Coordinates of C-alpha atoms and ligand atoms in Angstrom, one line a residue:
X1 CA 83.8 28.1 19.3
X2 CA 86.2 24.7 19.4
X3 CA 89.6 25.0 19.5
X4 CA 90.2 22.8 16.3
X5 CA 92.4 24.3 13.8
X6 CA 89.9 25.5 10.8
X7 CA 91.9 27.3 8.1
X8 CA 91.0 28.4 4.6
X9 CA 91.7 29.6 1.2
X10 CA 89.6 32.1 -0.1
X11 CA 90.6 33.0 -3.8
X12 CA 88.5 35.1 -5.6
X13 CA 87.9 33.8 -9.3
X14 CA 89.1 37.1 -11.1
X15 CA 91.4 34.6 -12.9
X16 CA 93.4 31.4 -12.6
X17 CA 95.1 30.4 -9.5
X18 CA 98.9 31.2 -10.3
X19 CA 101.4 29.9 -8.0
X20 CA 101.3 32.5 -5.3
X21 CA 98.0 31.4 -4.6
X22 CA 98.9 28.2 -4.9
X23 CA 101.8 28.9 -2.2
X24 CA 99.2 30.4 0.2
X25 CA 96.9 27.5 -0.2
X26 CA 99.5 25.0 0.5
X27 CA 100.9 26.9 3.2
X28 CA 97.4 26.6 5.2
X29 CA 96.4 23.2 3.8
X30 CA 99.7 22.1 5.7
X31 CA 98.9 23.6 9.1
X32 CA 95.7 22.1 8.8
X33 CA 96.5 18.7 8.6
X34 CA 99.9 18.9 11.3
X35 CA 97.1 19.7 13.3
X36 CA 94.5 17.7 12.5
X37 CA 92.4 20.7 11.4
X38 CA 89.9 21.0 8.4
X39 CA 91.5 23.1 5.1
X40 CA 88.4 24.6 3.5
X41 CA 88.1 26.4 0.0
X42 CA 86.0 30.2 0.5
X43 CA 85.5 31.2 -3.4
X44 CA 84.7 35.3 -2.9
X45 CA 83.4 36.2 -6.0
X46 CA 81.6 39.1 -4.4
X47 CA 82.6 41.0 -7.1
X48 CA 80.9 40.3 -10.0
X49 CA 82.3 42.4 -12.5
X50 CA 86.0 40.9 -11.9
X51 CA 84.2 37.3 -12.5
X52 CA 86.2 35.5 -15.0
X53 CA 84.4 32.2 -16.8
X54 CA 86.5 29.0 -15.8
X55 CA 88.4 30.6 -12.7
X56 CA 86.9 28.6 -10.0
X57 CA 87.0 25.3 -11.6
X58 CA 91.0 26.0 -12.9
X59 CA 91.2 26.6 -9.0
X60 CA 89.8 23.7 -7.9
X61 CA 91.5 21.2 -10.7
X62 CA 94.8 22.6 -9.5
X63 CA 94.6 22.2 -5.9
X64 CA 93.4 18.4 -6.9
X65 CA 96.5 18.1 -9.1
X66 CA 98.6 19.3 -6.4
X67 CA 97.1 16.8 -3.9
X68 CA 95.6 19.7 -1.2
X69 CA 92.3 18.3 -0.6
X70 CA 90.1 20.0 1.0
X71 CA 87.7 19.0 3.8
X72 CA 84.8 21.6 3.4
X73 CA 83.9 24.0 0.0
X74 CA 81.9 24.2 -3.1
X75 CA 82.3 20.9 -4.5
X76 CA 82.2 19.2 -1.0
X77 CA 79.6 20.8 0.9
X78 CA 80.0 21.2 4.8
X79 CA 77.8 22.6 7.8
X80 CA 79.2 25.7 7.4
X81 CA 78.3 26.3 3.9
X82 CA 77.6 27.3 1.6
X83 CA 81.2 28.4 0.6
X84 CA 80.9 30.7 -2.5
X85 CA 79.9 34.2 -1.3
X86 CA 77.4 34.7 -3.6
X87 CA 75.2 32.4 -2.2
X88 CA 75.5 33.5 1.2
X89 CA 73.9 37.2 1.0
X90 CA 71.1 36.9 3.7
X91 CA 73.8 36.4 6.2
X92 CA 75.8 39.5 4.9
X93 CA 72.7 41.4 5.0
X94 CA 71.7 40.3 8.5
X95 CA 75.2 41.5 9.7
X96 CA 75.4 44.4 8.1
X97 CA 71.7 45.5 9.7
X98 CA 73.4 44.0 13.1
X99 CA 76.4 46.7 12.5
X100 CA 74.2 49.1 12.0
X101 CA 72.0 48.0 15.1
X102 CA 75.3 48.7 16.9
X103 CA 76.1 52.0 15.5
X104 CA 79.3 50.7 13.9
X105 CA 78.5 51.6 10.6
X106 CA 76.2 54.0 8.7
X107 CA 74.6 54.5 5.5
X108 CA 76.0 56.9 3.2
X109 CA 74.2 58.6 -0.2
X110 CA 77.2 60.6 -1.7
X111 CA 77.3 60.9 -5.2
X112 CA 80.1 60.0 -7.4
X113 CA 80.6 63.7 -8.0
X114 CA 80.1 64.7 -4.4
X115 CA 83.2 62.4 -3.6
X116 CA 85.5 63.5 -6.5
X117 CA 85.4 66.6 -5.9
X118 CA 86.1 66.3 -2.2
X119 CA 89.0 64.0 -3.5
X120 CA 89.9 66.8 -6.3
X121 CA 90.1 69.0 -3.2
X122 CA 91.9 67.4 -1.1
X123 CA 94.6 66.4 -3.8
X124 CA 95.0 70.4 -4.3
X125 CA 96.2 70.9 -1.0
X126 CA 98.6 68.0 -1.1
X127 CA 96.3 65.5 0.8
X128 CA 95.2 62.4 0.6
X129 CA 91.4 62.3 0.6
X130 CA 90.0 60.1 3.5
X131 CA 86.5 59.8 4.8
X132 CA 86.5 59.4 8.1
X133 CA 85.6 60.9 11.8
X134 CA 87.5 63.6 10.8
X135 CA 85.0 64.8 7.9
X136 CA 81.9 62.9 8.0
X137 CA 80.1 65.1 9.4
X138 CA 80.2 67.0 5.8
X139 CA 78.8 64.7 3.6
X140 CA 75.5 63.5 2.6
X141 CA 75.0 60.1 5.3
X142 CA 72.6 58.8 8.1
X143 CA 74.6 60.8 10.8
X144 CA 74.2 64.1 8.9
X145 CA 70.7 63.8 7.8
X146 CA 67.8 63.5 9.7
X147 CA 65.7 60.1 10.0
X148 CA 63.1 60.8 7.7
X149 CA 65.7 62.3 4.9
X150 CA 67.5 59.0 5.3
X151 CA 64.8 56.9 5.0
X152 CA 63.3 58.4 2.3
X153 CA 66.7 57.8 0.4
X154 CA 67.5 54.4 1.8
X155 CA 64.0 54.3 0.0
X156 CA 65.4 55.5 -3.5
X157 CA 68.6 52.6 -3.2
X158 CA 71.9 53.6 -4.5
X159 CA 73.6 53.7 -1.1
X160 CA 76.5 52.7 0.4
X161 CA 76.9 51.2 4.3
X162 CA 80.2 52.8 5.5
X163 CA 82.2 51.6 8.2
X164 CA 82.4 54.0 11.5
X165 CA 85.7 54.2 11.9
X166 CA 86.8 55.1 15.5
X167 CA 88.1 59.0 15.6
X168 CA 92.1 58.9 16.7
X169 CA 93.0 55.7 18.4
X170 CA 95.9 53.5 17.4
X171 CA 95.1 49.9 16.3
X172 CA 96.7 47.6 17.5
X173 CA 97.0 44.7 16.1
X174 CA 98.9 41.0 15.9
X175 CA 100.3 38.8 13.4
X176 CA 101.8 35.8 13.8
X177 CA 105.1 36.7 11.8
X178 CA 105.5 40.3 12.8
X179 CA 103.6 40.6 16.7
X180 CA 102.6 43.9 17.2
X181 CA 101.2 45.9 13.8
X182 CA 99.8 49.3 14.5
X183 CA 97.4 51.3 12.3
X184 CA 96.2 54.6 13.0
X185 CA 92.5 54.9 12.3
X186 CA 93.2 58.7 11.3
X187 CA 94.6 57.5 8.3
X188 CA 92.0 54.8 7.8
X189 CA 88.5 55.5 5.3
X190 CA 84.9 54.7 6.5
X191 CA 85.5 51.7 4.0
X192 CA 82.2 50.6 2.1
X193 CA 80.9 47.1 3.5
X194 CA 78.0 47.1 1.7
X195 CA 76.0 48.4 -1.3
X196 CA 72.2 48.7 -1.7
X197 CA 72.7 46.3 -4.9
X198 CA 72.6 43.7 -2.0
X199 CA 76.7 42.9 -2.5
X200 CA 79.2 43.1 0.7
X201 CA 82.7 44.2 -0.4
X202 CA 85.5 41.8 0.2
X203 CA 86.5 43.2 3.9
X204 CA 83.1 42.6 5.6
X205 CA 82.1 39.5 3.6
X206 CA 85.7 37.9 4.1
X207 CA 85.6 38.9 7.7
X208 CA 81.9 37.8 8.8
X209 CA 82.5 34.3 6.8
X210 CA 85.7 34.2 8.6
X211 CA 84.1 34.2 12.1
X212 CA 80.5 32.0 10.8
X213 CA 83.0 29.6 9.5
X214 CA 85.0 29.0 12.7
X215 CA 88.1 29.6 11.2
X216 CA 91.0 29.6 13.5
X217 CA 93.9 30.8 11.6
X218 CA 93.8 33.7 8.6
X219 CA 96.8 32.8 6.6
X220 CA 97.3 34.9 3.4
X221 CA 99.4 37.0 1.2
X222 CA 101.2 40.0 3.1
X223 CA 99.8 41.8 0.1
X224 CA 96.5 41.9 3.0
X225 CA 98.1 43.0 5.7
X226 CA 97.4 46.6 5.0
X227 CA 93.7 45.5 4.9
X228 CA 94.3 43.9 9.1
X229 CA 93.5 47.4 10.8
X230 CA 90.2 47.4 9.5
X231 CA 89.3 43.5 9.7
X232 CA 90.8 43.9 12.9
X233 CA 88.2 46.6 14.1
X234 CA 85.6 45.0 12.6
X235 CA 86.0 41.9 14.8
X236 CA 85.7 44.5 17.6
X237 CA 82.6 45.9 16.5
X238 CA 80.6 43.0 16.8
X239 CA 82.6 41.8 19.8
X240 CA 84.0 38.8 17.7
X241 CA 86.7 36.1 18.8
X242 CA 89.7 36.9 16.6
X243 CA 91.5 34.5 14.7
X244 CA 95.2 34.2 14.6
X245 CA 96.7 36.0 11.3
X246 CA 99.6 35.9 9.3
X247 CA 100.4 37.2 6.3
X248 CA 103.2 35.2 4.8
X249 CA 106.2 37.0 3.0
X250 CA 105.6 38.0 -0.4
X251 CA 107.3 35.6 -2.9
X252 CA 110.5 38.1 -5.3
X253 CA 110.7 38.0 -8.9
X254 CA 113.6 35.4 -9.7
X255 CA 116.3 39.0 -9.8
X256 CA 115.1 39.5 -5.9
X257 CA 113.6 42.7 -6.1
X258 CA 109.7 43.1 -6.3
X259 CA 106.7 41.1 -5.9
X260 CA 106.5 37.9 -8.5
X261 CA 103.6 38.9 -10.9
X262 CA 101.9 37.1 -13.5
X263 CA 103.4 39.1 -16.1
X264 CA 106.7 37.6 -15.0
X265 CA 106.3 34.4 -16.2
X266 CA 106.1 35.3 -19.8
X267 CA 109.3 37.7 -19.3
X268 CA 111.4 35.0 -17.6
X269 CA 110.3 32.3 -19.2
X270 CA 108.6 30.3 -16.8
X271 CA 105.2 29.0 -15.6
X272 CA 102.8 30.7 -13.1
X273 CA 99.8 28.5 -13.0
X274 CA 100.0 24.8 -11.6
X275 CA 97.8 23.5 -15.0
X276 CA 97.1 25.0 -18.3
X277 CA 94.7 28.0 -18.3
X278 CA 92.9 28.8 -21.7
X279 CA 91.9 32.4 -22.7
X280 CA 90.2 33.3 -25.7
X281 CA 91.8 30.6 -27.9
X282 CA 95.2 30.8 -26.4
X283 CA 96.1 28.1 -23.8
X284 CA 99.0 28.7 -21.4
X285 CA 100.7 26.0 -19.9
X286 CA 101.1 25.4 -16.1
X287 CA 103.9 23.3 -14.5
X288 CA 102.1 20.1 -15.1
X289 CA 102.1 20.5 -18.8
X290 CA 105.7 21.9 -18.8
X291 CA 106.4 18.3 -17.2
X292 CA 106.6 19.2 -13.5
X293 CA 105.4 16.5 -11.0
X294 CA 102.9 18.1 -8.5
X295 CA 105.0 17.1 -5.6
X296 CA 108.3 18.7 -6.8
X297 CA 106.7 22.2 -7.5
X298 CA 105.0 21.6 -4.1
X299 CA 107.9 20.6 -2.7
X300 CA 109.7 23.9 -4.0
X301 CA 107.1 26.1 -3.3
X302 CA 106.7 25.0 0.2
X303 CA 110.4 26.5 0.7
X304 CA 109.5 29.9 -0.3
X305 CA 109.3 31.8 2.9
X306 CA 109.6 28.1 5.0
X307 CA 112.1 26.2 6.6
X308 CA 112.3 23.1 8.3
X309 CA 115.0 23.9 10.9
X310 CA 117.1 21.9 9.5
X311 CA 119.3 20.8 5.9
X312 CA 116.5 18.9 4.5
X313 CA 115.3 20.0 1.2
X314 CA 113.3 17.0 -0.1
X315 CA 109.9 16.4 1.1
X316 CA 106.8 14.4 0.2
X317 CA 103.7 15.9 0.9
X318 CA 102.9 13.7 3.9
X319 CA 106.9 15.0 5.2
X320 CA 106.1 18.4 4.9
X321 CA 102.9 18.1 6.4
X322 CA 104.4 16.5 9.2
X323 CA 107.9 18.8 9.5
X324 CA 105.5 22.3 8.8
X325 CA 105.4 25.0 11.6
X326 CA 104.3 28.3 11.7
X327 CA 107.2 28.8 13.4
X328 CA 109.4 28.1 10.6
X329 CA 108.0 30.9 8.3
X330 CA 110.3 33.6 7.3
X331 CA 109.2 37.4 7.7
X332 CA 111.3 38.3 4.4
X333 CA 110.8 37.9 1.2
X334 CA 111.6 34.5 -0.9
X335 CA 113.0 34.6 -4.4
X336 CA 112.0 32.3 -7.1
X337 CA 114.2 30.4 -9.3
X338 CA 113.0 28.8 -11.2
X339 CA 116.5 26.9 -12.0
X340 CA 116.1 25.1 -8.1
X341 CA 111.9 24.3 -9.3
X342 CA 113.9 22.2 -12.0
X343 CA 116.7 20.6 -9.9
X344 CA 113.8 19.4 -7.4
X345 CA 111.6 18.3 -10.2
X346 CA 115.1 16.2 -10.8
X347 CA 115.4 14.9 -6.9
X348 CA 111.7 14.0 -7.1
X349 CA 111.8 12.4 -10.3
X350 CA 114.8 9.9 -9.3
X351 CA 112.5 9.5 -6.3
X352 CA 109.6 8.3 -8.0
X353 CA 108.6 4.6 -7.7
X354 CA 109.4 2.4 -10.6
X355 CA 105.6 1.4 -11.7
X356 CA 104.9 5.3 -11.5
X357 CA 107.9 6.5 -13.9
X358 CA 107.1 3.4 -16.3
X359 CA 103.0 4.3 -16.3
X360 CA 104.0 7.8 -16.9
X361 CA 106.8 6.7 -20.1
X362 CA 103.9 4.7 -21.4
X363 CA 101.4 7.7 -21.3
X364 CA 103.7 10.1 -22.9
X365 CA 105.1 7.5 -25.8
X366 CA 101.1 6.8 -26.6
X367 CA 100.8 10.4 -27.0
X368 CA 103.7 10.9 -28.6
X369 CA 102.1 7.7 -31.2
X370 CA 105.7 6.4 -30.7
X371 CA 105.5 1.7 -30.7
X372 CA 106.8 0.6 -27.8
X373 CA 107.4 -3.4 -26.6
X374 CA 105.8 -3.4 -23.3
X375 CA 108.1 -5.6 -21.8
X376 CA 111.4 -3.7 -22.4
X377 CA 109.6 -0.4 -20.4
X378 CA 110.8 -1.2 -17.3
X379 CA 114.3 -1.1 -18.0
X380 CA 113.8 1.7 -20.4
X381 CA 112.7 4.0 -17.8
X382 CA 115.0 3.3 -15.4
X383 CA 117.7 3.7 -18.0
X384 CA 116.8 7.0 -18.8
X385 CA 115.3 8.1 -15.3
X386 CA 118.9 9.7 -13.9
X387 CA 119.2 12.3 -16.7
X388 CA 115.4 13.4 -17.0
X389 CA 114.9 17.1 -15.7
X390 CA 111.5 17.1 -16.6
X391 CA 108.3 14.6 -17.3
X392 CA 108.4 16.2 -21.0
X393 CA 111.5 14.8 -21.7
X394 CA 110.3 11.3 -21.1
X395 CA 109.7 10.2 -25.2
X396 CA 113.0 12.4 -26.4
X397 CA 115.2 10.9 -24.0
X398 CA 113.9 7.4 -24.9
X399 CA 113.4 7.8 -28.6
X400 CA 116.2 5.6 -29.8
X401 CA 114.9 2.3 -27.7
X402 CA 112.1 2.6 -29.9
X403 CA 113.4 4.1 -33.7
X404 CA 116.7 4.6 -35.3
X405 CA 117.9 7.8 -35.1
X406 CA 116.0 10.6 -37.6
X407 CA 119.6 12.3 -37.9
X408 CA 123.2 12.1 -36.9
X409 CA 124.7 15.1 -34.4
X410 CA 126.9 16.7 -37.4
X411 CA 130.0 17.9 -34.6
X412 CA 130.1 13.8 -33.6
X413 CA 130.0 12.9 -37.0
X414 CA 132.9 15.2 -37.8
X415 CA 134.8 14.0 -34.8
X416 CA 134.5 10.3 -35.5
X417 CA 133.9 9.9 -39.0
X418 CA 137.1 9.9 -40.7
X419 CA 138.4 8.1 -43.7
X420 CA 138.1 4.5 -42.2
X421 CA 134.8 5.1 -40.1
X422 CA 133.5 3.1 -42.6
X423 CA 135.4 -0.3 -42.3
X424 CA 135.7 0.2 -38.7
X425 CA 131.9 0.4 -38.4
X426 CA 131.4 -2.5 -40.6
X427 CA 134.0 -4.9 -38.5
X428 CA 131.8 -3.4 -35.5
X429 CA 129.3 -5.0 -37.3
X430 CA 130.8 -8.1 -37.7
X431 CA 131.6 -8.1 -34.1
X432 CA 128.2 -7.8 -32.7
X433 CA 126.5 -10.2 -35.8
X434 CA 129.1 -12.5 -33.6
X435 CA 128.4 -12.1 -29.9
X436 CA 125.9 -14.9 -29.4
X437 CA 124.3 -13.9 -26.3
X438 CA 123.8 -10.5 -27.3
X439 CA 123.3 -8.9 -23.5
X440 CA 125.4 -6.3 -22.1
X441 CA 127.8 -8.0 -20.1
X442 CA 128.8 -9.6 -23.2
X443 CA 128.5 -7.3 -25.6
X444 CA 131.3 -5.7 -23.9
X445 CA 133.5 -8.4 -23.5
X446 CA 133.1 -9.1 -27.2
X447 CA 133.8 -5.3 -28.0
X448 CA 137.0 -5.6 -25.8
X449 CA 138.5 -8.6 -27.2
X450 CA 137.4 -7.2 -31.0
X451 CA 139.0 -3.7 -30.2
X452 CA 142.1 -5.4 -28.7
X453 CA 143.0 -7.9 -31.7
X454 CA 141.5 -5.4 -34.2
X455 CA 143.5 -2.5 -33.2
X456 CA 140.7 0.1 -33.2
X457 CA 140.8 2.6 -29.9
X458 CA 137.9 1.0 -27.2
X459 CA 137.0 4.6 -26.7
X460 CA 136.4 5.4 -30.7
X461 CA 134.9 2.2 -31.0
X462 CA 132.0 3.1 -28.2
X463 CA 131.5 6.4 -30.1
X464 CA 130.7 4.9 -33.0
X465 CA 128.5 2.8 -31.6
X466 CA 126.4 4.9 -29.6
X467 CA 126.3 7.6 -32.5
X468 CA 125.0 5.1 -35.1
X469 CA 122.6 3.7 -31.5
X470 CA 121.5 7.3 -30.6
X471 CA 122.6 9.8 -33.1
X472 CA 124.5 11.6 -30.7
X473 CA 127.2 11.6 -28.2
X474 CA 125.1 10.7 -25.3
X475 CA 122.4 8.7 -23.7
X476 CA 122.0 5.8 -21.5
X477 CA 124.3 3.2 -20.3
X478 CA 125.2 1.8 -24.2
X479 CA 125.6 -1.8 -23.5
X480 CA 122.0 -2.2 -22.0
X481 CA 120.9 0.2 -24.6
X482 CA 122.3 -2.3 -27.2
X483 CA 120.9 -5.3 -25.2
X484 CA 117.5 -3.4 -25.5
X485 CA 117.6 -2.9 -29.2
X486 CA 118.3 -6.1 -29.7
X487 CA 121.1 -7.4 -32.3
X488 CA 119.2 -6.9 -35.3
X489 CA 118.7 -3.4 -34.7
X490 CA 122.3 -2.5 -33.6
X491 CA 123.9 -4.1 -36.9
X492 CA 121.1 -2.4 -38.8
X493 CA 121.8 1.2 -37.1
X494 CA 125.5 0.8 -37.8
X495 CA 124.5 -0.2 -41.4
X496 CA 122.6 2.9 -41.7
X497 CA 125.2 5.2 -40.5
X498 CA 127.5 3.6 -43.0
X499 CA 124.7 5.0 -45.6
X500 CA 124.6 8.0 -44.0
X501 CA 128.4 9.1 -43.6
X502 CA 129.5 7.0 -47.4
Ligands
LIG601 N1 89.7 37.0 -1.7 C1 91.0 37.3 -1.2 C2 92.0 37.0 -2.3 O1 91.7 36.9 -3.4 C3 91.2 36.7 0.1 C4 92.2 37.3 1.0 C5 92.2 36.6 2.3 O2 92.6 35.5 2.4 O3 91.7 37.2 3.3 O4 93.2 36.7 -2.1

């Protein structure tokens, strides 16, 4: 086995990739590529009755959004492949008869009866069922029965291959985050590896892929570290290299206390998958339809339960890649907020490059079927660009470069529009019908000298303005936003508002 750094994410498609999936992908897709190792996608779907239509490809669409490509998987092919466990059941069959070779495991025939009662038992004396060294020996399995008696019912199917768990010995075992983690195999079952329906269960298949696939570093949710005693052993068994494990910290629901679930999103109002997920005919939206960038939420998530050492909060992709170190992870929990996911979808957005924000004002103003002049986009976006939150905002906050407003905020209206609103708006008219170079720098020194010989406050006078402009109190800068309309359209709005207020 090389040395090179060969991680991977291996999601199993019981349902779309939400964004503590998403966290663990990034988290390895990032010490991949610091280290000039390969990020490959595992898809264990081992488990055929949790398959759920349209998982894997929501999986793969939102790592692509996100910009985590990955060097080996099901699209891409590789020479480790293939990389969906379902197509790789001669090799899980072939170890398991290896296991057995070894005397690591055995094959066992209990019924489901057999077992709940033992369980029923065990529960009436206050204890936890286990099967294990401890009680093996009296239930129906290949070390009980004799060969022909096993063969004959290996013969019949409908068997399970246990796991010999070694009798009374600590485990010891190492993860990255926490060192030392020790399991006591007393309290561990003779899990099931395998069933005589030809399936491996998730611990043997994820553990034998982990060592065909050459993979260096496991990197998952803590939610799996109970699972490391076990994997842990089995690496033993068949006198396996280990990889490196860590099991990052589990990311808190946005009050601090308890895991984030999916249910959460719904009850705090935010997204939990990176794109839209449809069920039935309901379709949720993920961060990129709620107007997130990929590299903002990235950019956020990479900060739950890492640091960079330092004050630096904004990162590109390529920066993280380049700042990320195991040794930066926390071991405690990280809580979401989803207010911060915003405020960096803000830092990223004033970030973008110019082209980028105007090609993504032009998609959503064709979506939103709103007429645009090509020419004046430029300047649009970057006149709105300092107060968008999010890429949904991108037609509302640019609506009145392109239309007159559909109504008039009723408080401004109110606060402005007393008995001589209209004369003053109709000198205002007068005052812009004669700025002849009607760009900002002018319109303002026109509005100056009006407002000084005319009397009429400079402040009310902007008001005004920008209400009958906008239809509100606020917006962008109001000189370029006039210079933008155009003349026309300013005396035109003012007109309107006239209409609107007489
Ligand atoms: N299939 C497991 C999951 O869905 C993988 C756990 C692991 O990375 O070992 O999360």
């Amino acid at each position: 086995m090389s040395n090179k750094v060969r991680v991977r994410f291996a999601p199993s498609p019981t349902g779309p990739l939400h964004i503590g999936g998403l966290r663990t992908a990034l988290f390895n897709y990032l010490f991949a590529k610091k280290n000039k190792g390969d990020f490959i996608l595992r898809i264990e779907d081992t488990d055929q009755a949790r398959y759920v239509e349209g998982s894997e490809k929501h999986i793969l669409e939102s790592l692509s959004w996100c910009g985590l490509n990955i060097d080996e998987g099901p699209t891409r092919g590789g020479e480790l492949g293939p990389y969906k466990q379902s197509e790789r059941k001669k090799l899980y069959k072939d170890q398991i008869d290896r296991l057995m070779a070894l005397d690591k495991a055995y094959v066992a025939f209990d019924s489901k009866e057999d077992l709940d009662n033992a369980r029923h038992n065990s529960e009436k004396n206050g204890e936890t069922f286990i099967y294990n060294a401890l009680n093996r020996q009296n239930f129906k399995n290949s070390l009980t029965l004799n060969k022909e008696e096993t063969a004959k019912l290996i013969k019949k199917g409908g068997y399970v291959v246990r796991f010999k768990t070694p009798a009374e010995r600590d485990v010891i075992c190492y993860d990255v985050l926490r060192g030392k983690v020790v399991f006591s195999s007393s309290l561990m079952d003779d899990k099931v590896l395998y069933k005589s329906d030809g399936n491996p269960t998730y611990h043997f298949a994820n553990v034998v892929d982990d060592f065909h696939m050459n993979i260096s570093h496991v990197i998952r949710g803590e939610e799996w570290l109970p699972s490391l005693g076990l994997h842990w052993l089995l690496y033993e068994a068949f006198e396996w290299r280990k990889p490196k494990f860590v099991h990052l910290p589990l990311i808190l629901k946005p009050v601090g206390k308890g895991k984030l679930s999916k249910r959460d999103g719904e009850k705090f109002g935010f997204p939990v998958f990176p794109i839209k997920w449809s069920l039935d005919n309901q379709i949720i939206d993920g961060y990129k339809e709620a107007g997130f960038l990929p590299g903002a939420l990235v950019n956020f998530l990479s900060l739950l339960g890492w640091n960079p050492g330092n004050e630096k909060e904004f990162f590109t992709l390529e920066q993280l890649i380049n700042a990320f170190s195991l040794k930066n992870l926390n071991n405690s929990g990280a809580r979401f907020d989803h207010e911060k996911n915003i405020w960096f979808n803000q830092q990223h957005i004033q970030g973008l490059k110019k082209e980028k924000l105007v090609e993504l004002l032009k998609t959503s103003l064709e979506e939103n079927r709103i007429n645009f002049d090509p020419d004046n986009l430029a300047t649009i976006a970057e006149l709105i660009r300092p107060r968008l939150n999010l890429l949904t905002e991108l037609t509302s906050s640019s609506f009145y470069f392109f239309n007159k407003p559909k109504s008039y905020n009723v408080k401004a209206v109110k606060k402005l529009c007393g008995s001589n609103a209209t004369s003053e708006l109709l000198k205002l008219s007068c005052c812009f019908l004669e700025t002849n170079v009607f760009k900002a720098k002018e319109i303002k020194i026109s509005l100056e000298h009006f407002t000084k010989t005319s009397g009429l406050n400079f402040g009310k006078a902007l008001g005004l303005v920008r209400l009958a402009v906008v239809g509100k109190l606020s917006g962008a800068d109001l000189f370029m936003t006039l210079e933008v309309i155009g003349k026309n359209s300013a005396i035109k709005r003012i007109e309107a508002l006239v209409s609107h207020i007489k």
